[in-house]
Amino acid sequence: QVQLVESGGGLVQAGGSLRLSCVASGRIFSINAMGWYRQAPGKQRELVAAITIGGITNYADSVKGRFTISRDNAKNTVYLQMNSLKPDDTAVYYCNAITGLGIDWGQGTQVTVSS
C-alpha cells in the first residue's frame, strides 16, 4: 500500500495561484502513475491531471494551459501548479497512486477560489 499526504490548499482570489504537493511513502516502487482529482460539493470526483512513471501527462480540458503536474522522484513528491484559478476550481483536491495492486488515495486538501 502507498500512503499519500497532500498539502498546499487554501483560499485564493480568482486569477491567483496555488501549488499542491503530494508526498508518497510505503510501497512507492509499485507506483505506475499518480494523479490529482477534485470533488466539488454535490458533484462527482473528476480527474484533474495525471502523470505516469514514464513522465507522460494528461489533463482535463478545463485545466489545460492553467495547471501543470510534475514530480520529484528524489522527494517522492508530485506537484500540481495551479495558475489563473477560477471560482469553478473550488473543490477538495485528492492525490492518488495507481499500483499493480490497486489505487491508493490521500485525505484531500481544500482549495477555495473567491470571485
Coordinates of N, CA, C and O in Angstrom, one line a residue:
Q1 N 0.8 -1.2 0.0 CA 0.0 0.0 0.0 C 0.9 1.3 0.0 O 2.0 1.2 0.5
V2 N 0.3 2.3 -0.6 CA 1.0 3.6 -0.7 C 0.3 4.6 0.2 O -0.9 4.7 0.1
Q3 N 1.0 5.3 1.0 CA 0.4 6.4 1.8 C 0.7 7.7 1.1 O 1.8 7.9 0.6
L4 N -0.3 8.5 1.1 CA -0.3 9.8 0.4 C -0.7 10.9 1.3 O -1.8 10.8 1.9
V5 N 0.1 12.0 1.3 CA -0.3 13.2 2.1 C -0.2 14.4 1.2 O 0.8 14.8 0.7
E6 N -1.4 15.1 1.1 CA -1.5 16.3 0.3 C -1.3 17.5 1.2 O -1.6 17.5 2.4
S7 N -0.8 18.6 0.6 CA -0.7 19.9 1.3 C -0.7 21.0 0.2 O -0.6 20.7 -1.0
G8 N -0.9 22.2 0.7 CA -0.8 23.3 -0.2 C -2.1 24.0 -0.6 O -2.2 25.0 -1.2
G9 N -3.2 23.4 -0.1 CA -4.5 24.0 -0.4 C -4.7 25.3 0.4 O -3.9 25.6 1.3
G10 N -5.8 26.0 0.1 CA -6.1 27.2 0.8 C -7.1 28.1 0.1 O -7.8 27.6 -0.8
L11 N -7.2 29.3 0.5 CA -8.1 30.3 0.0 C -7.3 31.3 -0.9 O -6.3 31.8 -0.5
V12 N -7.8 31.5 -2.1 CA -7.1 32.4 -3.1 C -8.1 33.1 -3.9 O -9.2 32.6 -4.1
Q13 N -7.8 34.3 -4.3 CA -8.7 35.1 -5.2 C -8.6 34.6 -6.6 O -7.6 34.0 -7.0
A14 N -9.6 34.8 -7.3 CA -9.7 34.4 -8.7 C -8.5 35.1 -9.4 O -8.2 36.3 -9.2
G15 N -7.8 34.3 -10.3 CA -6.6 34.8 -11.0 C -5.4 34.4 -10.3 O -4.3 34.6 -10.9
G16 N -5.5 34.0 -9.1 CA -4.3 33.7 -8.3 C -3.7 32.3 -8.6 O -4.2 31.6 -9.5
S17 N -2.7 31.9 -7.8 CA -2.1 30.6 -8.0 C -1.9 29.9 -6.7 O -1.8 30.5 -5.6
L18 N -1.8 28.6 -6.8 CA -1.5 27.7 -5.7 C -0.7 26.5 -6.2 O -0.8 26.1 -7.3
R19 N 0.1 26.0 -5.3 CA 0.8 24.7 -5.7 C 0.5 23.7 -4.6 O 0.8 23.9 -3.5
L20 N 0.0 22.6 -5.1 CA -0.3 21.5 -4.2 C 0.8 20.5 -4.3 O 1.5 20.3 -5.3
S21 N 1.1 19.8 -3.2 CA 2.1 18.8 -3.1 C 1.5 17.5 -2.6 O 0.6 17.5 -1.7
C22 N 2.0 16.4 -3.0 CA 1.6 15.1 -2.6 C 2.8 14.2 -2.3 O 3.5 13.9 -3.3
V23 N 3.0 13.9 -1.1 CA 4.2 13.1 -0.7 C 3.8 11.6 -0.6 O 2.8 11.3 0.2
A24 N 4.5 10.7 -1.2 CA 4.2 9.3 -1.2 C 5.2 8.6 -0.3 O 6.3 8.9 -0.3
S25 N 4.7 7.6 0.4 CA 5.5 6.7 1.2 C 4.9 5.3 1.2 O 3.8 5.1 0.7
G26 N 5.7 4.3 1.7 CA 5.3 3.0 1.6 C 5.8 2.3 0.4 O 7.0 2.4 0.1
R27 N 4.9 1.5 -0.3 CA 5.4 0.7 -1.5 C 5.5 1.6 -2.7 O 4.9 1.4 -3.7
I28 N 6.3 2.6 -2.6 CA 6.4 3.6 -3.7 C 7.0 2.9 -5.0 O 6.8 3.4 -6.1
F29 N 7.7 1.9 -4.8 CA 8.3 1.2 -6.0 C 7.3 0.5 -6.9 O 7.5 0.2 -8.0
S30 N 6.0 0.4 -6.3 CA 5.0 -0.2 -7.1 C 4.1 0.8 -7.8 O 3.1 0.4 -8.5
I31 N 4.4 2.0 -7.7 CA 3.6 3.1 -8.4 C 3.8 3.1 -9.9 O 4.9 3.2 -10.3
N32 N 2.7 3.1 -10.6 CA 2.8 3.2 -12.1 C 2.4 4.6 -12.6 O 2.9 5.0 -13.6
A33 N 1.5 5.2 -11.8 CA 1.1 6.6 -12.2 C 0.5 7.2 -11.0 O 0.1 6.6 -10.0
M34 N 0.6 8.6 -11.0 CA -0.1 9.3 -9.9 C -0.9 10.4 -10.6 O -0.7 10.9 -11.7
G35 N -1.9 10.8 -9.8 CA -2.8 11.8 -10.4 C -3.4 12.7 -9.3 O -3.4 12.4 -8.1
W36 N -4.0 13.8 -9.8 CA -4.8 14.7 -8.9 C -6.3 14.6 -9.4 O -6.5 14.8 -10.6
Y37 N -7.2 14.5 -8.5 CA -8.6 14.5 -8.7 C -9.2 15.6 -7.8 O -8.5 16.1 -6.9
R38 N -10.4 16.0 -8.2 CA -11.1 17.0 -7.3 C -12.5 16.7 -7.2 O -13.1 16.1 -8.2
Q39 N -13.1 17.1 -6.1 CA -14.6 16.9 -5.9 C -15.2 18.1 -5.3 O -14.8 18.5 -4.2
A40 N -16.1 18.7 -6.1 CA -16.8 19.9 -5.6 C -18.1 19.4 -4.9 O -18.6 18.3 -5.2
P41 N -18.7 20.3 -4.0 CA -19.9 19.9 -3.3 C -21.0 19.5 -4.3 O -21.3 20.2 -5.3
G42 N -21.6 18.3 -4.1 CA -22.7 17.9 -5.0 C -22.3 17.4 -6.3 O -23.1 17.0 -7.2
K43 N -21.0 17.2 -6.6 CA -20.5 16.8 -7.9 C -19.6 15.5 -7.7 O -19.2 15.2 -6.6
Q44 N -19.5 14.8 -8.8 CA -18.6 13.6 -8.7 C -17.2 14.0 -8.8 O -16.8 15.0 -9.2
R45 N -16.4 13.1 -8.2 CA -14.9 13.3 -8.3 C -14.5 13.2 -9.7 O -14.9 12.3 -10.5
E46 N -13.6 14.1 -10.1 CA -13.2 14.1 -11.5 C -11.6 14.2 -11.6 O -11.0 14.8 -10.7
L47 N -11.1 13.7 -12.7 CA -9.7 13.8 -12.9 C -9.3 15.2 -13.3 O -9.9 15.9 -14.1
V48 N -8.2 15.7 -12.7 CA -7.6 17.0 -13.0 C -6.4 16.8 -13.9 O -6.3 17.4 -14.9
A49 N -5.5 16.0 -13.4 CA -4.2 15.8 -14.1 C -3.6 14.5 -13.6 O -3.8 14.1 -12.5
A50 N -2.8 13.8 -14.5 CA -2.1 12.6 -14.1 C -0.8 12.6 -14.8 O -0.5 13.2 -15.8
I51 N 0.2 11.8 -14.2 CA 1.5 11.6 -14.7 C 1.9 10.2 -14.5 O 1.8 9.6 -13.4
T52 N 2.4 9.6 -15.6 CA 2.9 8.2 -15.5 C 4.3 8.1 -15.0 O 5.0 9.1 -14.9
I53 N 4.7 6.9 -14.7 CA 6.1 6.7 -14.2 C 7.1 7.1 -15.3 O 8.2 7.5 -15.1
G54 N 6.6 7.1 -16.6 CA 7.4 7.5 -17.7 C 7.4 8.9 -18.0 O 8.1 9.4 -18.9
G55 N 6.6 9.7 -17.2 CA 6.5 11.1 -17.4 C 5.5 11.6 -18.4 O 5.4 12.8 -18.6
I56 N 4.6 10.7 -18.9 CA 3.5 11.1 -19.7 C 2.4 11.8 -18.9 O 2.0 11.2 -17.9
T57 N 2.0 12.9 -19.3 CA 1.0 13.7 -18.6 C -0.4 13.7 -19.3 O -0.4 13.6 -20.5
N58 N -1.4 13.9 -18.5 CA -2.8 14.0 -19.1 C -3.5 15.0 -18.2 O -3.4 15.1 -17.0
Y59 N -4.3 15.9 -18.9 CA -5.1 16.9 -18.2 C -6.5 17.0 -18.6 O -6.9 16.7 -19.7
A60 N -7.4 17.4 -17.7 CA -8.7 17.6 -18.0 C -8.8 18.9 -18.9 O -8.0 19.8 -18.7
D61 N -9.7 18.9 -19.8 CA -9.8 20.1 -20.7 C -10.0 21.4 -20.0 O -9.5 22.4 -20.4
S62 N -10.7 21.3 -18.9 CA -11.0 22.5 -18.1 C -9.8 23.2 -17.5 O -9.8 24.3 -17.1
V63 N -8.7 22.4 -17.4 CA -7.5 23.0 -16.7 C -6.3 23.1 -17.6 O -5.2 23.6 -17.2
K64 N -6.4 22.6 -18.9 CA -5.3 22.7 -19.8 C -4.8 24.1 -20.0 O -5.6 25.0 -20.2
G65 N -3.5 24.3 -19.9 CA -3.0 25.7 -20.1 C -2.9 26.4 -18.8 O -2.3 27.5 -18.8
R66 N -3.5 25.9 -17.8 CA -3.5 26.7 -16.5 C -2.8 25.8 -15.4 O -2.2 26.4 -14.5
F67 N -3.0 24.5 -15.4 CA -2.4 23.7 -14.4 C -1.3 22.8 -15.0 O -1.3 22.5 -16.2
T68 N -0.3 22.5 -14.1 CA 0.8 21.7 -14.6 C 1.1 20.7 -13.5 O 1.3 21.1 -12.3
I69 N 1.2 19.4 -13.9 CA 1.5 18.4 -13.0 C 3.0 18.0 -13.2 O 3.5 18.0 -14.3
S70 N 3.7 17.8 -12.1 CA 5.1 17.4 -12.2 C 5.5 16.6 -11.0 O 4.7 16.4 -10.1
R71 N 6.7 16.0 -11.0 CA 7.1 15.1 -10.0 C 8.6 15.3 -9.7 O 9.4 15.8 -10.5
D72 N 8.9 15.0 -8.4 CA 10.3 15.0 -8.0 C 10.6 13.6 -7.4 O 10.1 13.3 -6.3
N73 N 11.2 12.7 -8.2 CA 11.4 11.4 -7.7 C 12.2 11.3 -6.5 O 12.0 10.4 -5.6
A74 N 13.2 12.2 -6.3 CA 14.1 12.1 -5.2 C 13.3 12.4 -3.9 O 13.7 11.9 -2.8
K75 N 12.2 13.2 -4.0 CA 11.4 13.5 -2.8 C 10.1 12.7 -2.8 O 9.3 12.9 -1.9
N76 N 9.9 11.8 -3.7 CA 8.7 11.0 -3.8 C 7.5 11.9 -3.7 O 6.5 11.6 -3.0
T77 N 7.5 13.0 -4.5 CA 6.5 14.0 -4.4 C 6.0 14.4 -5.8 O 6.8 14.5 -6.8
V78 N 4.7 14.5 -5.9 CA 4.0 15.0 -7.1 C 3.4 16.4 -6.8 O 2.8 16.6 -5.7
Y79 N 3.5 17.3 -7.7 CA 3.0 18.6 -7.5 C 1.9 19.0 -8.5 O 1.9 18.4 -9.6
L80 N 1.1 19.9 -8.2 CA 0.1 20.4 -9.1 C 0.2 21.9 -9.0 O -0.3 22.5 -8.0
Q81 N 0.8 22.6 -10.0 CA 0.9 24.0 -10.0 C -0.4 24.5 -10.7 O -0.7 24.1 -11.8
M82 N -1.1 25.4 -10.0 CA -2.4 25.8 -10.5 C -2.4 27.4 -10.6 O -2.2 28.1 -9.6
N83 N -2.5 27.8 -11.9 CA -2.4 29.2 -12.2 C -3.8 29.7 -12.7 O -4.6 28.9 -13.2
S84 N -4.0 31.0 -12.7 CA -5.2 31.6 -13.3 C -6.5 30.9 -12.7 O -7.4 30.5 -13.4
L85 N -6.5 30.7 -11.4 CA -7.5 30.0 -10.8 C -8.9 30.7 -10.9 O -9.0 31.9 -10.9
K86 N -9.9 29.9 -11.0 CA -11.3 30.4 -11.2 C -12.2 29.9 -10.0 O -11.8 28.8 -9.4
P87 N -13.3 30.5 -9.7 CA -14.2 30.0 -8.7 C -14.6 28.6 -9.0 O -14.8 27.8 -8.0
D88 N -14.7 28.2 -10.2 CA -15.1 26.8 -10.6 C -14.1 25.8 -10.2 O -14.4 24.6 -10.2
D89 N -12.9 26.2 -9.9 CA -11.8 25.3 -9.4 C -12.0 25.0 -8.0 O -11.2 24.1 -7.5
T90 N -12.9 25.6 -7.3 CA -13.1 25.3 -5.8 C -13.5 23.9 -5.7 O -14.5 23.4 -6.3
A91 N -12.8 23.1 -4.8 CA -13.1 21.7 -4.6 C -12.1 21.2 -3.6 O -11.1 21.9 -3.2
V92 N -12.3 20.0 -3.1 CA -11.3 19.2 -2.4 C -10.5 18.5 -3.4 O -11.0 17.8 -4.3
Y93 N -9.2 18.7 -3.3 CA -8.3 18.0 -4.3 C -7.6 16.8 -3.6 O -7.1 16.9 -2.5
Y94 N -7.7 15.7 -4.3 CA -7.1 14.4 -3.9 C -6.0 14.0 -4.8 O -6.1 14.1 -6.0
C95 N -5.0 13.4 -4.1 CA -3.9 12.8 -4.8 C -4.2 11.3 -4.8 O -4.7 10.7 -3.9
N96 N -3.8 10.6 -5.9 CA -3.9 9.1 -5.9 C -2.7 8.5 -6.6 O -1.9 9.2 -7.3
A97 N -2.5 7.3 -6.3 CA -1.4 6.5 -6.8 C -1.9 5.2 -7.3 O -2.6 4.5 -6.6
I98 N -1.6 4.9 -8.6 CA -2.0 3.6 -9.2 C -0.9 2.6 -9.2 O 0.2 2.9 -9.6
T99 N -1.1 1.5 -8.5 CA -0.1 0.5 -8.4 C -0.6 -0.8 -9.0 O -1.8 -0.9 -9.5
G100 N 0.2 -1.8 -9.0 CA -0.2 -3.1 -9.5 C -1.3 -3.7 -8.7 O -2.0 -4.7 -9.1
L101 N -1.5 -3.3 -7.5 CA -2.5 -3.8 -6.6 C -3.8 -3.0 -6.5 O -4.8 -3.5 -5.9
G102 N -3.8 -1.8 -7.0 CA -5.0 -1.0 -7.0 C -4.7 0.4 -6.9 O -3.7 0.9 -7.5
I103 N -5.6 1.2 -6.3 CA -5.4 2.7 -6.3 C -5.5 3.1 -4.8 O -6.4 2.7 -4.1
D104 N -4.5 3.9 -4.4 CA -4.5 4.5 -3.1 C -4.8 6.0 -3.2 O -4.4 6.6 -4.1
W105 N -5.4 6.5 -2.1 CA -5.8 7.9 -2.1 C -5.3 8.6 -0.9 O -5.2 8.0 0.2
G106 N -5.1 9.9 -1.1 CA -4.8 10.8 0.1 C -6.1 11.3 0.7 O -7.2 10.9 0.3
Q107 N -5.9 12.1 1.7 CA -7.1 12.5 2.5 C -7.7 13.8 1.9 O -8.8 14.1 2.3
G108 N -7.0 14.4 1.0 CA -7.6 15.6 0.3 C -7.1 16.9 0.9 O -6.8 17.0 2.1
T109 N -7.1 17.9 0.1 CA -6.8 19.3 0.6 C -7.8 20.3 -0.1 O -8.1 20.2 -1.3
Q110 N -8.3 21.2 0.7 CA -9.4 22.1 0.2 C -8.7 23.2 -0.5 O -7.8 23.9 0.0
V111 N -9.3 23.5 -1.7 CA -8.9 24.7 -2.5 C -10.2 25.5 -2.7 O -11.2 25.0 -3.2
T112 N -10.1 26.8 -2.3 CA -11.3 27.7 -2.4 C -10.8 28.9 -3.2 O -9.9 29.6 -2.8
V113 N -11.5 29.2 -4.2 CA -11.2 30.4 -5.1 C -12.4 31.4 -5.0 O -13.5 31.0 -5.4
S114 N -12.1 32.5 -4.5 CA -13.1 33.6 -4.3 C -13.1 34.4 -5.5 O -12.1 34.7 -6.2
S115 N -14.3 34.9 -5.8 CA -14.5 35.8 -7.0 C -14.3 37.3 -6.7 O -14.2 37.6 -5.5

